[in-house]
Short mmCIF file of C-alpha atoms in Angstrom, two decimals:
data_model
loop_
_atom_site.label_atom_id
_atom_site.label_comp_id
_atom_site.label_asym_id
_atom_site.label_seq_id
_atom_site.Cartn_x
_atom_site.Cartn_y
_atom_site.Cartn_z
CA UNK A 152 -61.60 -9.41 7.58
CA UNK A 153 -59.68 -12.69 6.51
CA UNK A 154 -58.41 -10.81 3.76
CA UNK A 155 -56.95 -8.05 5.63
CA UNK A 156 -55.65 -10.70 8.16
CA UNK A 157 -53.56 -12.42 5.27
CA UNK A 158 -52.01 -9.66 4.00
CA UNK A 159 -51.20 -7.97 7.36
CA UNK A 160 -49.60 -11.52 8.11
CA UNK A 161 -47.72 -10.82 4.27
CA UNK A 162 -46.76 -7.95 5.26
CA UNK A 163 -45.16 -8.20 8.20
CA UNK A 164 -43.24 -11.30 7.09
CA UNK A 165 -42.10 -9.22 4.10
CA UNK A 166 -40.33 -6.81 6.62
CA UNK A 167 -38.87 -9.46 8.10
CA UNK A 168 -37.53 -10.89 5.15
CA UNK A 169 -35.85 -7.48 4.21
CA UNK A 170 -34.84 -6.66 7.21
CA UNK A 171 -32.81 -10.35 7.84
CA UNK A 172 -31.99 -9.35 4.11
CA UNK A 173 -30.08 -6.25 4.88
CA UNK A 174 -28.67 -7.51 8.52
CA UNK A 175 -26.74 -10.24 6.04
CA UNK A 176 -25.54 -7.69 3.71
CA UNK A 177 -24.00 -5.61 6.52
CA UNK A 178 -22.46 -8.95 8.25
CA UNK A 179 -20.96 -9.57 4.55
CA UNK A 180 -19.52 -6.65 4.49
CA UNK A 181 -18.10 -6.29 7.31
CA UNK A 182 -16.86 -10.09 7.37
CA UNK A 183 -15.05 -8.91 3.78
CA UNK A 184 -13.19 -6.10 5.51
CA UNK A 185 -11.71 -8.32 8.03
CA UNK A 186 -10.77 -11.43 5.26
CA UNK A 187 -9.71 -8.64 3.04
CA UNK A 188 -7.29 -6.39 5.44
CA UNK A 189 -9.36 -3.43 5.18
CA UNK A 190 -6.84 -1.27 3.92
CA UNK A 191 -4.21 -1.58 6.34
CA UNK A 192 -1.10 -2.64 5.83
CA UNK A 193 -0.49 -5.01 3.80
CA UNK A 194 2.24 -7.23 4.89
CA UNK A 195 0.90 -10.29 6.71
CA UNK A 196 0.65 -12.55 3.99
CA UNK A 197 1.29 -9.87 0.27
CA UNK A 198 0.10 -11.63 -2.39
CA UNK A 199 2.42 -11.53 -5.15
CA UNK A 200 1.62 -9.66 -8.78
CA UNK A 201 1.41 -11.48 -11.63
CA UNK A 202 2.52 -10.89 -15.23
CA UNK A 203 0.31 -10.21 -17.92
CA UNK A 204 -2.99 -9.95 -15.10
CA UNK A 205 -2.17 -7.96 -12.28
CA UNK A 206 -2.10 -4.05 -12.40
CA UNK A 207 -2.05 -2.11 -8.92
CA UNK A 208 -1.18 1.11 -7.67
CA UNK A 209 -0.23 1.93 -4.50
CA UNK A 210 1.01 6.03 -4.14
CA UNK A 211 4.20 6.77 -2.26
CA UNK A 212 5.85 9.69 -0.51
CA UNK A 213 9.27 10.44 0.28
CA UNK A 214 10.35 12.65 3.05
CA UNK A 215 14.32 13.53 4.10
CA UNK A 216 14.89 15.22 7.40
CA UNK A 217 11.07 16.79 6.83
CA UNK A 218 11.54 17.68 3.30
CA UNK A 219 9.00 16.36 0.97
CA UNK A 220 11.08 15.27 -1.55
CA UNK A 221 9.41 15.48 -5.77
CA UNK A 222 8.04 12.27 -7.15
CA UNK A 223 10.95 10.32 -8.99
CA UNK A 224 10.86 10.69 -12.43
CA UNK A 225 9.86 8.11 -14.74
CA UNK A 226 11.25 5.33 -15.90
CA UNK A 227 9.67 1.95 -18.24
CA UNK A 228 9.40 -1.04 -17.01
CA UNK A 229 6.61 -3.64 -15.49
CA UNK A 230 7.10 -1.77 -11.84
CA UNK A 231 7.65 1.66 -13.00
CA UNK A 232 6.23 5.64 -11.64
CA UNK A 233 4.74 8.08 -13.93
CA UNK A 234 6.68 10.99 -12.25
CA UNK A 235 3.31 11.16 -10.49
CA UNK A 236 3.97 9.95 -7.10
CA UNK A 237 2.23 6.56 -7.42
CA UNK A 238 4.23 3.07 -7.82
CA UNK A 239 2.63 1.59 -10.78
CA UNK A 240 3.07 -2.36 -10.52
CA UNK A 241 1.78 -4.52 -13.92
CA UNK A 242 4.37 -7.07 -14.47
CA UNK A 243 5.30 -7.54 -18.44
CA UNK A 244 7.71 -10.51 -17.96
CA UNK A 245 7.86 -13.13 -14.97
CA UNK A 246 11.31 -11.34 -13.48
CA UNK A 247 8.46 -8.29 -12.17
CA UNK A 248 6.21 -10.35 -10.95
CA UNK A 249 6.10 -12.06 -7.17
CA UNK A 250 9.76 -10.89 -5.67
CA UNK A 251 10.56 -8.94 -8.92
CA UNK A 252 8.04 -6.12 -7.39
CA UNK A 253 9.46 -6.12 -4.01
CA UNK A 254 9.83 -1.67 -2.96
CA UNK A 255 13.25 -2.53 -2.84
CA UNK A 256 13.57 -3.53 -6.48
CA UNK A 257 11.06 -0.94 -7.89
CA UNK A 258 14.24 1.71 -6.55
CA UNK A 259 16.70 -0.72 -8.35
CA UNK A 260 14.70 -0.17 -11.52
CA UNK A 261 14.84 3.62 -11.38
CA UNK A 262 18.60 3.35 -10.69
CA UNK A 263 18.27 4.07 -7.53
CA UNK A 264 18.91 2.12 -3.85
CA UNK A 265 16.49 1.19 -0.80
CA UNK A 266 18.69 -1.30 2.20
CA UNK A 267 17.35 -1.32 5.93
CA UNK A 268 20.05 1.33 6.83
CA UNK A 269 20.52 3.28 3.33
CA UNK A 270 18.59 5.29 0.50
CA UNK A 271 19.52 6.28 -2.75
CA UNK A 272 16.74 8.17 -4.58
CA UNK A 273 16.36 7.13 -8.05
CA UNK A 274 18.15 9.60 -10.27
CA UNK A 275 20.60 10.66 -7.96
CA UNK A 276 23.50 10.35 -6.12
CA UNK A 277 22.84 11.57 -2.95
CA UNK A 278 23.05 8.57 -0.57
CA UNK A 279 21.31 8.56 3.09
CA UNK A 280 22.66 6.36 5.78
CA UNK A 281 21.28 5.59 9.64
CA UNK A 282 23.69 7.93 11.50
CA UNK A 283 23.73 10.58 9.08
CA UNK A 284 22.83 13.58 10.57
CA UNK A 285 20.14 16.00 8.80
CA UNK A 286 20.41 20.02 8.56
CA UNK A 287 19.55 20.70 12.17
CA UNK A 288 22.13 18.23 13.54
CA UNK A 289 19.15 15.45 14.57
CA UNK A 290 20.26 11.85 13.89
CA UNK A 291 18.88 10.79 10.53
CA UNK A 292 17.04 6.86 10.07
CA UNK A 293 15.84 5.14 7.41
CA UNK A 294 11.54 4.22 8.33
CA UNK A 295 9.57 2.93 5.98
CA UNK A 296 5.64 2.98 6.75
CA UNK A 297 2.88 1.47 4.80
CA UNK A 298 -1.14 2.83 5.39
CA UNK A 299 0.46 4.46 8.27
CA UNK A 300 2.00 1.22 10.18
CA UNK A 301 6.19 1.01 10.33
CA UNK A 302 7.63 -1.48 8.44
CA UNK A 303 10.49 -3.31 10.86
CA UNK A 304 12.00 -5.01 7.37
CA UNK A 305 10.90 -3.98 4.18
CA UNK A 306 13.46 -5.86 2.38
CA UNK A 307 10.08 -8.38 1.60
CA UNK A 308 7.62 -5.88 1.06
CA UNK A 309 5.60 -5.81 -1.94
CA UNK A 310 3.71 -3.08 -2.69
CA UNK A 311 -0.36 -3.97 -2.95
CA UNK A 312 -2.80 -2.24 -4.88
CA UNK A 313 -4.19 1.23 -2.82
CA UNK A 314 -1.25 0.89 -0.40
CA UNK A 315 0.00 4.09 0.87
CA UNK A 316 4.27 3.96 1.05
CA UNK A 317 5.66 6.74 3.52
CA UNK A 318 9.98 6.27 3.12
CA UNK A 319 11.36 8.52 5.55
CA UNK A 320 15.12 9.20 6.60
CA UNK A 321 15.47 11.75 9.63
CA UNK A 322 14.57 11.68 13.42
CA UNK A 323 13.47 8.32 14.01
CA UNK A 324 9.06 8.49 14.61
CA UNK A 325 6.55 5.97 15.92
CA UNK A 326 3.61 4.41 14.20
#
């Protein structure tokens, strides 16, 4: 009966064990969403890419007065796009990383132009301006949302890896 005492005692103490075990793992885990961002957007506090170590991805849509627009084409370079809708960030000389893979420099390297009030797809001319007005005669705006939160100045944003990038231009829209 001391036997069976002992190892009832072992046993119970075992589940204990496992199940403090697992309550620690799901604190961890959840603590590592909150240090980590989660996935949301990622603007607080971006850390910056770095040449020769970083490579992220972050996918990106463009829409113009509710027109999905095609992925850009591609074009070489450290911060470049496959024509495959995804901003593909891995620095090859210092000038790409940190600032040099700001979204407003990744246009400038497809030969194209993103201000707070204007867009210039890369690979063409067509130029879209706050004020223009789209087909239907609505008032057009430049919005820029990341993981589904607006952007108020994007001028500093740098894409992170599995960001989602939403550029819009037509009737201004909420979070």
């Amino acid at each position: 009966m001391t036997d069976r005492t002992f190892f009832d005692r072992a046993g119970w103490l075992l589940r204990r064990l496992l199940l403090a075990l697992l309550v620690a793992l799901a604190l961890s885990v959840v603590a590592r969403q909150f240090v980590d961002g989660g996935g949301g957007a990622s603007t607080a506090s971006p850390t910056p890419p770095r040449a020769g170590q970083d490579h992220w991805h972050a996918t990106y849509q463009v829409f113009v007065c509710g027109e999905r627009q095609p992925p850009f084409a591609f074009w070489e370079g450290g911060v470049h796009t496959h024509d495959d809708g995804v901003i593909h960030i891995h620095p090859l000389i210092p000038s790409e990383e940190g600032e040099g893979a700001r979204l407003v420099k990744w246009f400038e390297y497809g030969g194209g132009e993103l201000t707070q009030s204007e867009m210039r797809m890369p690979g063409q001319r067509d130029r879209f301006a706050n004020g223009d007005r789209c087909p239907d005669g609505a008032e057009g705006v430049l919005q820029v949302f990341v993981n589904g939160e607006r952007l108020d100045d994007w001028s500093r944003y740098i894409p992170q890896d599995g960001d989602r990038v939403g550029i819009e231009f037509g009737p201004e829209q909420s979070d």
